JSON list of C-alpha atoms in Angstrom, two decimals:
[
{"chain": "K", "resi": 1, "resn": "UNK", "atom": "CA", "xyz": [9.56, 3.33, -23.31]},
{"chain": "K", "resi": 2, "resn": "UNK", "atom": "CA", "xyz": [11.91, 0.81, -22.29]},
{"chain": "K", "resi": 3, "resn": "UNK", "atom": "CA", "xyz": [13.08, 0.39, -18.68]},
{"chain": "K", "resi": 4, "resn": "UNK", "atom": "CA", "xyz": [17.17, 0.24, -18.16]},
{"chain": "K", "resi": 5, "resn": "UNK", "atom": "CA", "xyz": [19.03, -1.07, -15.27]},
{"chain": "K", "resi": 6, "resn": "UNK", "atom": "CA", "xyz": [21.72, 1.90, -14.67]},
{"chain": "K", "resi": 7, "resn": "UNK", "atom": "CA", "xyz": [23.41, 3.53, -11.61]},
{"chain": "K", "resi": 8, "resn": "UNK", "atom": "CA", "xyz": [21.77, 6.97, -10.97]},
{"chain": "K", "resi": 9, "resn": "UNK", "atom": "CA", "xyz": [23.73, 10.12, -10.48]},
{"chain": "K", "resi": 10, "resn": "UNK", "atom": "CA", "xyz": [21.45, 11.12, -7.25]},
{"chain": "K", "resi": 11, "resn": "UNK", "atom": "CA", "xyz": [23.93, 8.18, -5.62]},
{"chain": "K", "resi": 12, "resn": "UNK", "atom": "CA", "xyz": [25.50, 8.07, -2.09]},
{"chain": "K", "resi": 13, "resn": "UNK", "atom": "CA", "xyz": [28.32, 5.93, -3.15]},
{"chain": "K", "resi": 14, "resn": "UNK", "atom": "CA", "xyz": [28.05, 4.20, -6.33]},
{"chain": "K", "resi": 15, "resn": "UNK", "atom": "CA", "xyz": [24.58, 4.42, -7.79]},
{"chain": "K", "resi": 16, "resn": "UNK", "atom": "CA", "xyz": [23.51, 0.87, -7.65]},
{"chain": "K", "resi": 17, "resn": "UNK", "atom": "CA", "xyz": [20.95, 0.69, -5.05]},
{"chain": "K", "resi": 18, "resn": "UNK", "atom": "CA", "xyz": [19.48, 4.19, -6.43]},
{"chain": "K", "resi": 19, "resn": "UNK", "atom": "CA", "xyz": [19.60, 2.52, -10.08]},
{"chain": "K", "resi": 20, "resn": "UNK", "atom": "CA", "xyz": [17.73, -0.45, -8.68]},
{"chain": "K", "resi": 21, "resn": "UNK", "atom": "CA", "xyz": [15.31, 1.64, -6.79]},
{"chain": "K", "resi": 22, "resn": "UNK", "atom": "CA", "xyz": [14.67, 3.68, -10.17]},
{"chain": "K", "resi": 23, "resn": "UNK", "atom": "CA", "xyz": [14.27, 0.62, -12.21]},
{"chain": "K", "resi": 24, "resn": "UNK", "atom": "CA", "xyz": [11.51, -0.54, -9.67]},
{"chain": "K", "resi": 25, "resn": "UNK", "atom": "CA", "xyz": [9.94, 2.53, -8.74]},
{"chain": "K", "resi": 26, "resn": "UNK", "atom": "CA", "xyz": [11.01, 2.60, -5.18]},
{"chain": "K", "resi": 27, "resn": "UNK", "atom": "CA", "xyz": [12.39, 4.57, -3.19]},
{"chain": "K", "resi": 28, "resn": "UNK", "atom": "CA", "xyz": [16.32, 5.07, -2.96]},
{"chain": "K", "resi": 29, "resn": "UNK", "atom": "CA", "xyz": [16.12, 5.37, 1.01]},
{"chain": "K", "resi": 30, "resn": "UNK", "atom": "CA", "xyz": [14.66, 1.83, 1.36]},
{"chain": "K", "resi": 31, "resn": "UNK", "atom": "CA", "xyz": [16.53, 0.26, -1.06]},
{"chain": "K", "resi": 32, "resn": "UNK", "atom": "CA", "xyz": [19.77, 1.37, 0.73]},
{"chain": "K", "resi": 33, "resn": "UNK", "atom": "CA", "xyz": [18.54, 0.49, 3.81]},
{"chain": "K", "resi": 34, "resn": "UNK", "atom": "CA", "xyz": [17.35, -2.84, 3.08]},
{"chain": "K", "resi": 35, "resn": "UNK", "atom": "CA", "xyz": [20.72, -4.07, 1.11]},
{"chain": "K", "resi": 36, "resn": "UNK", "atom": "CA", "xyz": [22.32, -2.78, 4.70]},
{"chain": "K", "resi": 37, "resn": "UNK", "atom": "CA", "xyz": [20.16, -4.82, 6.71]},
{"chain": "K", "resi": 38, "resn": "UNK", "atom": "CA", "xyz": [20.48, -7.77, 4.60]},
{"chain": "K", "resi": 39, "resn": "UNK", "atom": "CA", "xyz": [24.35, -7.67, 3.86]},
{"chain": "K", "resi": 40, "resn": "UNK", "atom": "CA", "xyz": [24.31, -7.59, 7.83]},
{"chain": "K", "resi": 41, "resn": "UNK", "atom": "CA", "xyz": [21.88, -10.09, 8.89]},
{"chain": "K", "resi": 42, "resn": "UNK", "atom": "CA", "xyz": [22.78, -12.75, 6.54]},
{"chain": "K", "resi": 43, "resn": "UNK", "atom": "CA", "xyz": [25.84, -14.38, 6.20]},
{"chain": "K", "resi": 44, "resn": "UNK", "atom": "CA", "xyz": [25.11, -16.41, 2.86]},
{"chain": "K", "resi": 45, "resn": "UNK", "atom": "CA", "xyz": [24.43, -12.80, 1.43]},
{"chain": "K", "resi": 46, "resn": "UNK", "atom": "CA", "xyz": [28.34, -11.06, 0.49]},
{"chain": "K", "resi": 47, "resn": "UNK", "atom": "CA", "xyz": [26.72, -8.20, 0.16]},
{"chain": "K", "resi": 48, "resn": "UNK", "atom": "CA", "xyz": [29.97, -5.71, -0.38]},
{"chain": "K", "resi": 49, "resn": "UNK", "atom": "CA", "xyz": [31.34, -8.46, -3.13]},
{"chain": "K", "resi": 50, "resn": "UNK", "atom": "CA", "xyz": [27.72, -8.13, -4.90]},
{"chain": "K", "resi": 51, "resn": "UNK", "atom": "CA", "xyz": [27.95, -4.10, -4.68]},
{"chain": "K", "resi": 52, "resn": "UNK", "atom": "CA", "xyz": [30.91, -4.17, -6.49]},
{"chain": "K", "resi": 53, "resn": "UNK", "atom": "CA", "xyz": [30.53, -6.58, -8.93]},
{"chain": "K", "resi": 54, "resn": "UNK", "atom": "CA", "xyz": [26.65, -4.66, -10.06]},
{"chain": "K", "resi": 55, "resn": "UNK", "atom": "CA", "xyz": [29.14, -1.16, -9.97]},
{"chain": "K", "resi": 56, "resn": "UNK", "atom": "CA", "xyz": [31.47, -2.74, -13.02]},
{"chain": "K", "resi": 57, "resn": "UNK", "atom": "CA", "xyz": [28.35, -4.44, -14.49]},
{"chain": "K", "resi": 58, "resn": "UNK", "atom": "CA", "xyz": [25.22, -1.71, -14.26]},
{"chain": "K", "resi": 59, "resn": "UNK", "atom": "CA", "xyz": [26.11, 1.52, -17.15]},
{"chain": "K", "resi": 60, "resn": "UNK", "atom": "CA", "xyz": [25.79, 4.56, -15.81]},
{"chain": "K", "resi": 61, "resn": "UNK", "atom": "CA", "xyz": [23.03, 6.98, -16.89]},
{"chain": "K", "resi": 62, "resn": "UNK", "atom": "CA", "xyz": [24.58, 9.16, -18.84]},
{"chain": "K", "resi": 63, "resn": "UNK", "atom": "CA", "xyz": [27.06, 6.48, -20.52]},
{"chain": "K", "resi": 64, "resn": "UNK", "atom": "CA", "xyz": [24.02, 4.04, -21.86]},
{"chain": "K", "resi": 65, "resn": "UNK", "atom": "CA", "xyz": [22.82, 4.23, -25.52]},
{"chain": "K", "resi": 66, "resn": "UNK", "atom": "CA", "xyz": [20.10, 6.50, -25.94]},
{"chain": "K", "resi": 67, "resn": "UNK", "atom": "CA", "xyz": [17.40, 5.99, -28.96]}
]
Protein backbone atom coordinates (compact mmCIF):
# COMPACT_ATOMS: atom_id res chain seq x y z
CA UNK A 1 0.00 0.00 0.00
CA UNK A 2 1.14 3.31 -0.79
CA UNK A 3 1.94 5.93 1.87
CA UNK A 4 0.13 9.60 1.31
CA UNK A 5 1.08 12.83 2.79
CA UNK A 6 -2.52 14.21 4.02
CA UNK A 7 -3.81 16.28 7.01
CA UNK A 8 -5.60 13.91 9.48
CA UNK A 9 -9.01 14.56 10.87
CA UNK A 10 -7.74 13.64 14.63
CA UNK A 11 -6.14 17.46 14.15
CA UNK A 12 -5.83 20.27 16.79
CA UNK A 13 -5.82 22.97 14.26
CA UNK A 14 -5.20 22.07 10.80
CA UNK A 15 -4.04 18.50 10.44
CA UNK A 16 -0.57 18.99 9.21
CA UNK A 17 1.62 18.01 11.97
CA UNK A 18 -0.88 14.91 12.68
CA UNK A 19 -0.62 14.12 8.75
CA UNK A 20 3.14 14.25 9.06
CA UNK A 21 3.21 12.24 12.18
CA UNK A 22 0.90 9.56 10.33
CA UNK A 23 3.00 9.52 7.29
CA UNK A 24 6.08 8.71 9.59
CA UNK A 25 4.64 6.65 12.14
CA UNK A 26 5.07 8.99 15.00
CA UNK A 27 3.35 10.22 17.28
CA UNK A 28 1.01 13.40 16.80
CA UNK A 29 2.01 14.76 20.41
CA UNK A 30 5.73 15.01 19.46
CA UNK A 31 5.35 16.14 16.23
CA UNK A 32 3.33 19.17 17.54
CA UNK A 33 5.56 19.74 20.08
CA UNK A 34 8.65 19.70 18.23
CA UNK A 35 7.38 22.14 15.20
CA UNK A 36 6.55 24.47 18.52
CA UNK A 37 9.88 24.27 19.82
CA UNK A 38 11.51 24.75 16.61
CA UNK A 39 9.26 27.63 15.13
CA UNK A 40 10.35 29.21 18.60
CA UNK A 41 13.92 28.56 18.95
CA UNK A 42 14.95 29.32 15.52
CA UNK A 43 14.63 32.33 13.79
CA UNK A 44 15.68 31.10 10.17
CA UNK A 45 12.69 28.59 10.71
CA UNK A 46 9.02 30.80 9.78
CA UNK A 47 7.42 28.27 11.15
CA UNK A 48 3.60 29.82 11.06
CA UNK A 49 4.34 30.83 7.13
CA UNK A 50 5.40 26.96 6.58
CA UNK A 51 2.07 25.75 8.53
CA UNK A 52 0.11 27.49 6.25
CA UNK A 53 1.56 27.06 3.15
CA UNK A 54 1.65 22.65 3.93
CA UNK A 55 -2.44 23.46 5.00
CA UNK A 56 -3.21 24.72 1.13
CA UNK A 57 -0.68 22.16 -0.19
CA UNK A 58 -1.24 18.63 1.96
CA UNK A 59 -5.14 16.98 0.70
CA UNK A 60 -7.07 16.14 3.30
CA UNK A 61 -7.95 12.49 4.09
CA UNK A 62 -11.06 12.17 3.02
CA UNK A 63 -10.63 14.53 -0.21
CA UNK A 64 -7.49 12.35 -1.75
CA UNK A 65 -8.09 9.77 -4.55
CA UNK A 66 -8.68 6.49 -3.27
CA UNK A 67 -7.76 3.19 -5.49
Amino acid sequence: MEKKLERTKERVFAGVCGGIAKYFGWDAGKVRLLYVLISILSAAFPGILVYIILWFVMPEENLSWKR
